[in-house]
PDB file of C-alpha atoms in Angstrom:
ATOM      1  CA  MET A  16     -41.755 -47.077  14.895  1.00 57.00           C
ATOM      2  CA  ASN A  17     -38.713 -48.479  16.719  1.00 76.00           C
ATOM      3  CA  ARG A  18     -39.584 -49.015  20.393  1.00 80.00           C
ATOM      4  CA  TYR A  19     -36.572 -46.983  21.575  1.00 78.00           C
ATOM      5  CA  LEU A  20     -37.666 -44.084  19.364  1.00 83.00           C
ATOM      6  CA  GLN A  21     -41.148 -44.434  20.832  1.00 86.00           C
ATOM      7  CA  LEU A  22     -39.578 -44.287  24.272  1.00 87.00           C
ATOM      8  CA  HIS A  23     -37.921 -40.946  23.516  1.00 82.00           C
ATOM      9  CA  VAL A  24     -41.174 -39.548  22.086  1.00 87.00           C
ATOM     10  CA  LEU A  25     -42.663 -40.431  25.465  1.00 90.00           C
ATOM     11  CA  VAL A  26     -39.798 -38.626  27.212  1.00 88.00           C
ATOM     12  CA  LEU A  27     -40.472 -35.488  25.136  1.00 89.00           C
ATOM     13  CA  VAL A  28     -44.098 -35.553  26.252  1.00 91.00           C
ATOM     14  CA  LEU A  29     -43.064 -36.064  29.879  1.00 86.00           C
ATOM     15  CA  ALA A  30     -40.619 -33.150  29.640  1.00 87.00           C
ATOM     16  CA  ALA A  31     -43.562 -30.897  28.760  1.00 91.00           C
ATOM     17  CA  THR A  32     -45.043 -31.681  32.199  1.00 92.00           C
ATOM     18  CA  ALA A  33     -42.600 -29.325  33.924  1.00 91.00           C
ATOM     19  CA  ILE A  34     -43.393 -26.575  31.423  1.00 93.00           C
ATOM     20  CA  PHE A  35     -47.102 -26.825  32.218  1.00 94.00           C
ATOM     21  CA  GLY A  36     -46.259 -26.857  35.927  1.00 91.00           C
ATOM     22  CA  GLU A  37     -44.489 -23.525  35.504  1.00 92.00           C
ATOM     23  CA  LEU A  38     -47.318 -22.029  33.430  1.00 93.00           C
ATOM     24  CA  ILE A  39     -50.150 -23.023  35.785  1.00 94.00           C
ATOM     25  CA  SER A  40     -50.630 -20.481  38.576  1.00 92.00           C
ATOM     26  CA  ILE A  41     -52.275 -22.648  41.277  1.00 93.00           C
ATOM     27  CA  SER A  42     -50.417 -24.625  43.964  1.00 93.00           C
ATOM     28  CA  ALA A  43     -48.604 -27.899  43.292  1.00 94.00           C
ATOM     29  CA  VAL A  44     -51.209 -30.040  45.062  1.00 95.00           C
ATOM     30  CA  GLY A  45     -54.005 -28.144  43.273  1.00 95.00           C
ATOM     31  CA  VAL A  46     -52.376 -28.925  39.933  1.00 95.00           C
ATOM     32  CA  VAL A  47     -52.351 -32.631  40.820  1.00 96.00           C
ATOM     33  CA  VAL A  48     -56.009 -32.580  41.925  1.00 96.00           C
ATOM     34  CA  TRP A  49     -57.206 -31.190  38.606  1.00 95.00           C
ATOM     35  CA  ARG A  50     -54.724 -33.175  36.544  1.00 93.00           C
ATOM     36  CA  THR A  51     -55.782 -36.494  38.039  1.00 95.00           C
ATOM     37  CA  LEU A  52     -59.507 -35.648  38.014  1.00 95.00           C
ATOM     38  CA  PHE A  53     -59.477 -34.834  34.298  1.00 93.00           C
ATOM     39  CA  ALA A  54     -57.180 -37.768  33.553  1.00 91.00           C
ATOM     40  CA  SER A  55     -59.244 -40.354  35.459  1.00 94.00           C
ATOM     41  CA  LEU A  56     -62.468 -39.179  33.809  1.00 94.00           C
ATOM     42  CA  GLY A  57     -60.836 -39.067  30.383  1.00 91.00           C
ATOM     43  CA  ALA A  58     -59.354 -42.535  30.678  1.00 91.00           C
ATOM     44  CA  ALA A  59     -62.601 -44.002  32.057  1.00 93.00           C
ATOM     45  CA  PHE A  60     -64.598 -42.406  29.229  1.00 93.00           C
ATOM     46  CA  TRP A  61     -62.211 -43.872  26.660  1.00 90.00           C
ATOM     47  CA  VAL A  62     -62.470 -47.377  28.125  1.00 92.00           C
ATOM     48  CA  ALA A  63     -66.186 -47.496  28.927  1.00 93.00           C
ATOM     49  CA  VAL A  64     -67.726 -45.359  26.171  1.00 92.00           C
ATOM     50  CA  ILE A  65     -65.350 -45.339  23.197  1.00 88.00           C
ATOM     51  CA  ARG A  66     -64.002 -48.890  23.478  1.00 88.00           C
ATOM     52  CA  ARG A  67     -66.995 -50.308  25.380  1.00 89.00           C
ATOM     53  CA  HIS A  68     -64.811 -52.325  27.733  1.00 89.00           C
ATOM     54  CA  ARG A  69     -65.553 -52.958  31.381  1.00 88.00           C
ATOM     55  CA  LEU A  70     -63.772 -50.806  33.955  1.00 90.00           C
ATOM     56  CA  TRP A  71     -64.145 -53.121  36.949  1.00 89.00           C
ATOM     57  CA  LEU A  72     -61.182 -55.493  37.214  1.00 84.00           C
ATOM     58  CA  GLY A  73     -62.029 -57.158  40.498  1.00 86.00           C
ATOM     59  CA  GLY A  74     -61.426 -55.987  44.048  1.00 87.00           C
ATOM     60  CA  ALA A  75     -57.809 -57.139  44.379  1.00 88.00           C
ATOM     61  CA  ALA A  76     -56.689 -55.599  41.069  1.00 87.00           C
ATOM     62  CA  VAL A  77     -58.483 -52.316  41.730  1.00 92.00           C
ATOM     63  CA  ARG A  78     -56.948 -52.026  45.210  1.00 93.00           C
ATOM     64  CA  SER A  79     -53.480 -52.621  43.735  1.00 90.00           C
ATOM     65  CA  LEU A  80     -54.010 -49.973  41.055  1.00 93.00           C
ATOM     66  CA  LEU A  81     -55.384 -47.436  43.535  1.00 95.00           C
ATOM     67  CA  GLY A  82     -52.344 -48.051  45.750  1.00 94.00           C
ATOM     68  CA  ILE A  83     -49.975 -47.460  42.829  1.00 93.00           C
ATOM     69  CA  GLY A  84     -51.985 -44.352  42.023  1.00 94.00           C
ATOM     70  CA  VAL A  85     -51.407 -42.975  45.525  1.00 96.00           C
ATOM     71  CA  ILE A  86     -47.644 -43.302  44.955  1.00 95.00           C
ATOM     72  CA  VAL A  87     -48.010 -41.590  41.565  1.00 94.00           C
ATOM     73  CA  GLY A  88     -49.995 -38.770  43.147  1.00 95.00           C
ATOM     74  CA  VAL A  89     -47.422 -38.055  45.865  1.00 96.00           C
ATOM     75  CA  HIS A  90     -44.657 -38.257  43.225  1.00 96.00           C
ATOM     76  CA  TRP A  91     -46.407 -35.578  41.143  1.00 95.00           C
ATOM     77  CA  ILE A  92     -47.052 -33.337  44.145  1.00 96.00           C
ATOM     78  CA  CYS A  93     -43.327 -33.451  44.963  1.00 96.00           C
ATOM     79  CA  PHE A  94     -42.460 -32.828  41.314  1.00 94.00           C
ATOM     80  CA  PHE A  95     -44.628 -29.717  40.918  1.00 95.00           C
ATOM     81  CA  GLN A  96     -43.624 -28.424  44.341  1.00 95.00           C
ATOM     82  CA  ALA A  97     -39.963 -28.647  43.272  1.00 95.00           C
ATOM     83  CA  VAL A  98     -40.755 -26.678  40.097  1.00 93.00           C
ATOM     84  CA  LYS A  99     -42.544 -23.964  42.041  1.00 92.00           C
ATOM     85  CA  ILE A 100     -39.973 -23.457  44.818  1.00 92.00           C
ATOM     86  CA  SER A 101     -36.905 -23.642  42.541  1.00 90.00           C
ATOM     87  CA  ASN A 102     -37.227 -23.914  38.755  1.00 89.00           C
ATOM     88  CA  ILE A 103     -37.727 -26.423  35.949  1.00 90.00           C
ATOM     89  CA  SER A 104     -34.026 -27.090  35.384  1.00 86.00           C
ATOM     90  CA  ILE A 105     -33.224 -27.938  39.011  1.00 88.00           C
ATOM     91  CA  CYS A 106     -36.367 -30.054  39.403  1.00 89.00           C
ATOM     92  CA  LEU A 107     -35.562 -32.106  36.303  1.00 86.00           C
ATOM     93  CA  ALA A 108     -31.949 -32.578  37.371  1.00 83.00           C
ATOM     94  CA  GLY A 109     -33.132 -34.106  40.650  1.00 86.00           C
ATOM     95  CA  LEU A 110     -35.593 -36.306  38.820  1.00 84.00           C
ATOM     96  CA  ALA A 111     -32.710 -37.737  36.796  1.00 78.00           C
ATOM     97  CA  ALA A 112     -31.673 -39.758  39.860  1.00 80.00           C
ATOM     98  CA  ILE A 113     -34.488 -42.213  39.051  1.00 81.00           C
ATOM     99  CA  PRO A 114     -32.154 -44.890  37.572  1.00 76.00           C
ATOM    100  CA  LEU A 115     -30.078 -45.000  40.753  1.00 80.00           C
ATOM    101  CA  PHE A 116     -33.158 -45.801  42.827  1.00 86.00           C
ATOM    102  CA  THR A 117     -34.527 -48.181  40.181  1.00 81.00           C
ATOM    103  CA  ALA A 118     -31.294 -50.197  40.243  1.00 81.00           C
ATOM    104  CA  PHE A 119     -32.417 -51.302  43.724  1.00 85.00           C
ATOM    105  CA  THR A 120     -36.228 -51.179  43.541  1.00 85.00           C
ATOM    106  CA  GLU A 121     -36.558 -53.318  40.409  1.00 80.00           C
ATOM    107  CA  PRO A 122     -34.499 -56.245  41.788  1.00 84.00           C
ATOM    108  CA  LEU A 123     -36.415 -55.983  45.075  1.00 83.00           C
ATOM    109  CA  PHE A 124     -39.839 -56.243  43.432  1.00 79.00           C
ATOM    110  CA  GLU A 125     -38.823 -58.742  40.737  1.00 75.00           C
ATOM    111  CA  LYS A 126     -36.790 -60.869  43.157  1.00 79.00           C
ATOM    112  CA  ARG A 127     -33.594 -60.883  41.118  1.00 80.00           C
ATOM    113  CA  ARG A 128     -29.992 -60.008  41.862  1.00 84.00           C
ATOM    114  CA  ILE A 129     -28.789 -56.419  41.615  1.00 83.00           C
ATOM    115  CA  ARG A 130     -26.812 -55.841  38.422  1.00 81.00           C
ATOM    116  CA  PRO A 131     -23.499 -54.127  39.297  1.00 84.00           C
ATOM    117  CA  PHE A 132     -23.359 -52.071  36.105  1.00 84.00           C
ATOM    118  CA  GLU A 133     -26.841 -50.642  36.796  1.00 80.00           C
ATOM    119  CA  VAL A 134     -25.614 -49.460  40.187  1.00 82.00           C
ATOM    120  CA  LEU A 135     -22.460 -47.953  38.665  1.00 86.00           C
ATOM    121  CA  ILE A 136     -24.481 -46.095  36.033  1.00 85.00           C
ATOM    122  CA  GLY A 137     -26.841 -44.897  38.745  1.00 81.00           C
ATOM    123  CA  LEU A 138     -23.861 -43.667  40.772  1.00 85.00           C
ATOM    124  CA  LEU A 139     -22.621 -41.719  37.736  1.00 89.00           C
ATOM    125  CA  ILE A 140     -25.998 -40.025  37.625  1.00 83.00           C
ATOM    126  CA  LEU A 141     -25.725 -39.357  41.348  1.00 82.00           C
ATOM    127  CA  VAL A 142     -22.326 -37.690  40.766  1.00 89.00           C
ATOM    128  CA  GLY A 143     -24.037 -35.489  38.208  1.00 87.00           C
ATOM    129  CA  VAL A 144     -26.788 -34.573  40.654  1.00 82.00           C
ATOM    130  CA  ALA A 145     -24.222 -33.899  43.414  1.00 85.00           C
ATOM    131  CA  THR A 146     -22.271 -31.627  41.060  1.00 89.00           C
ATOM    132  CA  ILE A 147     -25.435 -29.695  40.358  1.00 85.00           C
ATOM    133  CA  ALA A 148     -26.245 -29.472  44.088  1.00 83.00           C
ATOM    134  CA  GLY A 149     -22.800 -28.028  44.763  1.00 85.00           C
ATOM    135  CA  ALA A 150     -23.178 -25.446  42.034  1.00 85.00           C
ATOM    136  CA  ILE A 151     -26.655 -24.049  42.702  1.00 83.00           C
ATOM    137  CA  GLN A 152     -27.626 -21.470  45.305  1.00 84.00           C
ATOM    138  CA  SER A 153     -28.621 -22.638  48.781  1.00 85.00           C
ATOM    139  CA  LYS A 154     -32.171 -21.343  48.302  1.00 88.00           C
ATOM    140  CA  ASP A 155     -32.625 -23.920  45.534  1.00 88.00           C
ATOM    141  CA  LEU A 156     -31.451 -26.926  47.579  1.00 90.00           C
ATOM    142  CA  PRO A 157     -34.912 -27.653  49.074  1.00 93.00           C
ATOM    143  CA  GLY A 158     -36.275 -27.840  45.526  1.00 92.00           C
ATOM    144  CA  LEU A 159     -33.556 -30.312  44.566  1.00 91.00           C
ATOM    145  CA  GLY A 160     -34.249 -32.374  47.691  1.00 93.00           C
ATOM    146  CA  ILE A 161     -37.980 -32.581  46.945  1.00 96.00           C
ATOM    147  CA  ALA A 162     -37.155 -33.515  43.343  1.00 93.00           C
ATOM    148  CA  LEU A 163     -34.996 -36.382  44.638  1.00 92.00           C
ATOM    149  CA  LEU A 164     -37.917 -37.626  46.749  1.00 95.00           C
ATOM    150  CA  SER A 165     -40.049 -37.431  43.613  1.00 95.00           C
ATOM    151  CA  ALA A 166     -37.384 -39.469  41.793  1.00 91.00           C
ATOM    152  CA  PHE A 167     -37.447 -42.171  44.471  1.00 93.00           C
ATOM    153  CA  LEU A 168     -41.226 -42.519  44.199  1.00 94.00           C
ATOM    154  CA  ALA A 169     -40.925 -42.572  40.395  1.00 90.00           C
ATOM    155  CA  ALA A 170     -38.565 -45.540  40.730  1.00 88.00           C
ATOM    156  CA  VAL A 171     -41.230 -47.530  42.572  1.00 89.00           C
ATOM    157  CA  PHE A 172     -44.463 -47.331  40.594  1.00 85.00           C
ATOM    158  CA  PRO A 173     -43.115 -48.345  37.123  1.00 80.00           C
ATOM    159  CA  VAL A 174     -41.745 -51.566  38.614  1.00 79.00           C
ATOM    160  CA  MET A 175     -45.103 -52.264  40.225  1.00 82.00           C
ATOM    161  CA  ASN A 176     -46.876 -51.438  36.952  1.00 77.00           C
ATOM    162  CA  ARG A 177     -44.621 -53.782  35.033  1.00 72.00           C
ATOM    163  CA  ARG A 178     -45.661 -56.670  37.259  1.00 70.00           C
ATOM    164  CA  LEU A 179     -49.326 -55.952  36.458  1.00 72.00           C
ATOM    165  CA  VAL A 180     -48.996 -55.194  32.746  1.00 67.00           C
ATOM    166  CA  THR A 181     -47.063 -58.377  32.033  1.00 60.00           C
ATOM    167  CA  THR A 182     -50.114 -60.313  33.279  1.00 63.00           C
ATOM    168  CA  GLY A 183     -52.198 -58.796  30.463  1.00 63.00           C
ATOM    169  CA  SER A 184     -53.867 -55.834  32.178  1.00 69.00           C
ATOM    170  CA  ASP A 185     -55.206 -53.164  29.784  1.00 79.00           C
ATOM    171  CA  PRO A 186     -53.044 -50.006  29.956  1.00 79.00           C
ATOM    172  CA  MET A 187     -55.875 -47.465  29.654  1.00 85.00           C
ATOM    173  CA  THR A 188     -57.989 -49.215  32.284  1.00 90.00           C
ATOM    174  CA  MET A 189     -54.947 -49.183  34.570  1.00 87.00           C
ATOM    175  CA  VAL A 190     -54.600 -45.439  33.940  1.00 87.00           C
ATOM    176  CA  ALA A 191     -58.224 -44.804  34.923  1.00 92.00           C
ATOM    177  CA  TRP A 192     -57.851 -46.537  38.293  1.00 94.00           C
ATOM    178  CA  GLU A 193     -54.349 -45.237  39.022  1.00 93.00           C
ATOM    179  CA  MET A 194     -55.431 -41.661  38.336  1.00 94.00           C
ATOM    180  CA  ALA A 195     -58.333 -42.196  40.737  1.00 96.00           C
ATOM    181  CA  GLY A 196     -55.826 -43.305  43.381  1.00 96.00           C
ATOM    182  CA  ALA A 197     -53.621 -40.278  42.662  1.00 96.00           C
ATOM    183  CA  LEU A 198     -56.676 -38.028  42.958  1.00 97.00           C
ATOM    184  CA  MET A 199     -57.454 -39.543  46.378  1.00 97.00           C
ATOM    185  CA  ALA A 200     -53.919 -38.779  47.578  1.00 96.00           C
ATOM    186  CA  ALA A 201     -54.061 -35.198  46.280  1.00 96.00           C
ATOM    187  CA  LEU A 202     -57.459 -34.503  47.853  1.00 96.00           C
ATOM    188  CA  ILE A 203     -56.262 -35.828  51.216  1.00 95.00           C
ATOM    189  CA  LEU A 204     -53.118 -33.666  51.130  1.00 95.00           C
ATOM    190  CA  PHE A 205     -54.776 -30.541  49.679  1.00 95.00           C
ATOM    191  CA  PRO A 206     -56.027 -29.030  52.983  1.00 92.00           C
ATOM    192  CA  TRP A 207     -52.502 -29.223  54.481  1.00 90.00           C
ATOM    193  CA  MET A 208     -50.515 -28.107  51.432  1.00 91.00           C
ATOM    194  CA  SER A 209     -52.703 -25.551  49.658  1.00 83.00           C
ATOM    195  CA  GLU A 210     -52.109 -22.747  52.201  1.00 81.00           C
ATOM    196  CA  GLY A 211     -55.788 -21.797  52.103  1.00 82.00           C
ATOM    197  CA  GLU A 212     -55.935 -21.576  48.315  1.00 87.00           C
ATOM    198  CA  SER A 213     -59.185 -22.484  46.595  1.00 88.00           C
ATOM    199  CA  LEU A 214     -59.235 -25.304  44.058  1.00 89.00           C
ATOM    200  CA  PHE A 215     -60.926 -22.846  41.717  1.00 88.00           C
ATOM    201  CA  ALA A 216     -58.268 -20.128  41.936  1.00 86.00           C
ATOM    202  CA  TRP A 217     -57.570 -20.386  38.212  1.00 89.00           C
ATOM    203  CA  SER A 218     -56.329 -17.472  36.151  1.00 89.00           C
ATOM    204  CA  GLY A 219     -55.559 -16.807  32.498  1.00 90.00           C
ATOM    205  CA  PHE A 220     -55.077 -19.991  30.485  1.00 94.00           C
ATOM    206  CA  ASP A 221     -54.826 -22.307  33.507  1.00 94.00           C
ATOM    207  CA  TRP A 222     -57.808 -24.306  32.205  1.00 93.00           C
ATOM    208  CA  LEU A 223     -56.071 -24.974  28.881  1.00 94.00           C
ATOM    209  CA  TRP A 224     -52.748 -25.930  30.492  1.00 95.00           C
ATOM    210  CA  LEU A 225     -54.533 -28.240  32.972  1.00 94.00           C
ATOM    211  CA  LEU A 226     -56.468 -29.998  30.202  1.00 92.00           C
ATOM    212  CA  SER A 227     -53.304 -30.413  28.138  1.00 93.00           C
ATOM    213  CA  LEU A 228     -51.443 -31.697  31.188  1.00 93.00           C
ATOM    214  CA  ALA A 229     -54.224 -34.186  31.970  1.00 91.00           C
ATOM    215  CA  LEU A 230     -54.984 -35.526  28.499  1.00 89.00           C
ATOM    216  CA  ILE A 231     -51.599 -35.396  26.758  1.00 92.00           C
ATOM    217  CA  CYS A 232     -49.023 -35.637  29.534  1.00 90.00           C
ATOM    218  CA  THR A 233     -51.104 -37.946  31.718  1.00 86.00           C
ATOM    219  CA  VAL A 234     -53.685 -40.120  29.916  1.00 85.00           C
ATOM    220  CA  PHE A 235     -51.680 -40.563  26.720  1.00 87.00           C
ATOM    221  CA  ALA A 236     -48.240 -40.593  28.352  1.00 86.00           C
ATOM    222  CA  HIS A 237     -49.180 -42.887  31.238  1.00 77.00           C
ATOM    223  CA  ALA A 238     -50.920 -45.416  28.970  1.00 79.00           C
ATOM    224  CA  PHE A 239     -48.037 -45.279  26.489  1.00 86.00           C
ATOM    225  CA  HIS A 240     -45.591 -45.764  29.367  1.00 80.00           C
ATOM    226  CA  ILE A 241     -47.460 -48.861  30.530  1.00 76.00           C
ATOM    227  CA  HIS A 242     -47.622 -50.149  26.931  1.00 81.00           C
ATOM    228  CA  LEU A 243     -43.834 -49.843  26.558  1.00 84.00           C
ATOM    229  CA  LEU A 244     -43.324 -51.653  29.858  1.00 76.00           C
ATOM    230  CA  GLN A 245     -44.670 -54.737  28.059  1.00 76.00           C
ATOM    231  CA  LYS A 246     -41.501 -54.702  25.950  1.00 79.00           C
ATOM    232  CA  LEU A 247     -38.883 -52.858  28.001  1.00 80.00           C
ATOM    233  CA  SER A 248     -37.645 -53.229  31.577  1.00 74.00           C
ATOM    234  CA  ALA A 249     -38.409 -50.568  34.170  1.00 66.00           C
ATOM    235  CA  TYR A 250     -34.675 -49.846  34.386  1.00 67.00           C
ATOM    236  CA  THR A 251     -34.383 -49.212  30.620  1.00 74.00           C
ATOM    237  CA  MET A 252     -37.485 -47.018  30.758  1.00 74.00           C
ATOM    238  CA  ASN A 253     -36.270 -44.946  33.671  1.00 63.00           C
ATOM    239  CA  LEU A 254     -32.758 -44.566  32.302  1.00 68.00           C
ATOM    240  CA  ALA A 255     -34.120 -43.175  29.038  1.00 74.00           C
ATOM    241  CA  ILE A 256     -36.310 -40.832  31.080  1.00 69.00           C
ATOM    242  CA  SER A 257     -33.037 -39.379  32.358  1.00 66.00           C
ATOM    243  CA  PHE A 258     -33.061 -37.502  29.048  1.00 75.00           C
ATOM    244  CA  GLU A 259     -36.083 -35.614  30.339  1.00 76.00           C
ATOM    245  CA  PRO A 260     -33.828 -32.985  31.972  1.00 75.00           C
ATOM    246  CA  LEU A 261     -32.158 -32.252  28.631  1.00 78.00           C
ATOM    247  CA  TYR A 262     -35.433 -31.853  26.772  1.00 85.00           C
ATOM    248  CA  GLY A 263     -37.063 -29.922  29.604  1.00 86.00           C
ATOM    249  CA  ILE A 264     -34.069 -27.660  30.172  1.00 82.00           C
ATOM    250  CA  LEU A 265     -33.873 -26.835  26.467  1.00 85.00           C
ATOM    251  CA  ALA A 266     -37.573 -25.975  26.508  1.00 87.00           C
ATOM    252  CA  ALA A 267     -37.157 -23.879  29.675  1.00 87.00           C
ATOM    253  CA  ALA A 268     -34.200 -22.087  28.079  1.00 85.00           C
ATOM    254  CA  ILE A 269     -36.280 -21.202  25.027  1.00 86.00           C
ATOM    255  CA  LEU A 270     -39.490 -20.276  26.847  1.00 88.00           C
ATOM    256  CA  PHE A 271     -38.238 -18.808  30.143  1.00 88.00           C
ATOM    257  CA  GLY A 272     -34.519 -18.088  29.627  1.00 87.00           C
ATOM    258  CA  GLU A 273     -33.573 -20.265  32.632  1.00 81.00           C
ATOM    259  CA  TYR A 274     -30.069 -20.949  31.264  1.00 79.00           C
ATOM    260  CA  LYS A 275     -29.137 -17.415  32.354  1.00 80.00           C
ATOM    261  CA  GLN A 276     -29.672 -18.452  36.001  1.00 77.00           C
ATOM    262  CA  LEU A 277     -27.592 -21.654  35.834  1.00 80.00           C
ATOM    263  CA  PRO A 278     -23.854 -21.837  36.725  1.00 86.00           C
ATOM    264  CA  PRO A 279     -21.385 -23.662  34.413  1.00 87.00           C
ATOM    265  CA  MET A 280     -21.032 -26.613  36.831  1.00 89.00           C
ATOM    266  CA  TYR A 281     -24.738 -27.289  36.424  1.00 86.00           C
ATOM    267  CA  PHE A 282     -24.066 -28.297  32.835  1.00 85.00           C
ATOM    268  CA  VAL A 283     -21.094 -30.448  33.921  1.00 90.00           C
ATOM    269  CA  GLY A 284     -23.462 -32.401  36.163  1.00 87.00           C
ATOM    270  CA  LEU A 285     -26.012 -32.640  33.384  1.00 80.00           C
ATOM    271  CA  ALA A 286     -23.317 -34.014  31.046  1.00 85.00           C
ATOM    272  CA  ALA A 287     -22.615 -36.826  33.546  1.00 87.00           C
ATOM    273  CA  ILE A 288     -26.304 -37.733  33.509  1.00 78.00           C
ATOM    274  CA  LEU A 289     -26.381 -37.881  29.713  1.00 74.00           C
ATOM    275  CA  LEU A 290     -23.157 -39.906  29.633  1.00 84.00           C
ATOM    276  CA  ALA A 291     -24.883 -42.561  31.738  1.00 79.00           C
ATOM    277  CA  ASN A 292     -27.489 -42.937  28.998  1.00 66.00           C
ATOM    278  CA  VAL A 293     -24.779 -43.563  26.406  1.00 70.00           C
ATOM    279  CA  ILE A 294     -22.979 -46.124  28.587  1.00 80.00           C
ATOM    280  CA  HIS A 295     -26.079 -48.170  29.388  1.00 67.00           C
ATOM    281  CA  PRO A 296     -26.672 -49.886  25.999  1.00 60.00           C
ATOM    282  CA  ILE A 297     -22.945 -50.623  25.740  1.00 69.00           C
ATOM    283  CA  CYS A 298     -23.008 -52.363  29.127  1.00 76.00           C
ATOM    284  CA  VAL A 299     -26.069 -54.373  28.123  1.00 62.00           C
ATOM    285  CA  ARG A 300     -24.339 -55.535  24.949  1.00 64.00           C
ATOM    286  CA  LEU A 301     -21.076 -56.421  26.713  1.00 73.00           C
ATOM    287  CA  THR A 302     -22.749 -58.413  29.456  1.00 70.00           C
ATOM    288  CA  ARG A 303     -24.849 -60.290  26.861  1.00 55.00           C
ATOM    289  CA  LYS A 304     -27.814 -60.146  29.239  1.00 50.00           C
ATOM    290  CA  PRO A 305     -30.347 -57.744  27.709  1.00 47.00           C
ATOM    291  CA  VAL A 306     -32.558 -56.184  30.334  1.00 44.00           C
ATOM    292  CA  ASP A 307     -35.524 -55.840  27.994  1.00 46.00           C
TER     293      ASP A 307
END
């Protein structure tokens, strides 16, 4: 399968994350606790039992992966919190600012010059996000703000992962340790963010949605994401993930009828985000400096 097609399959899976976040009744930090617990155990089982590979990578590597996992965990807490205090569509629109942040974080970590066209494309996405912010109700602005914080954190950990995966680290082993780090972050934050809610305050099909979120949208998606980073730059990955709002918003429209709550200017802003995705490959071709 073409690697760019694989990338968009990954984006479809990631878009389902917001849907599960809406379906699960427990708090945002509670969702992340269970998601990362199931995901870390699932990934570790796959590596140690199914593939019979060693999990221990050495102290320095494990500390690095746990640190990345902490960033991932806080990113997810912000993401699910944005879904719960606003809605899926607004959360995903804020998350689409990832390429703007990545245009600066990737050069910083990889010690290269900032590419002007990456910044310009990121600014176009920012215009789209600003248009959405101006169109939505004031009660939804905190949700958009938290989603933007989530986007910033999401622009950091793929760049850090790329540095590790290009040295030959096994993607699924990385997932196991990173999910353990994310679990640590969620457990530390749970007493302050859960508002007295029990970790076991499940209802209905929460167990099924949490398992699906952990195994499909986390273990599979995270390992597949790391695998693709072996072939694609973090900027290319994150720009394609800007399509996540489109896929997620379409799903939210079908399942929850969210389009009825969105003003016309929201879709103008979303169009600017999608336009950035069309411009990117053209800029790469014209500059004759492929980023992947």
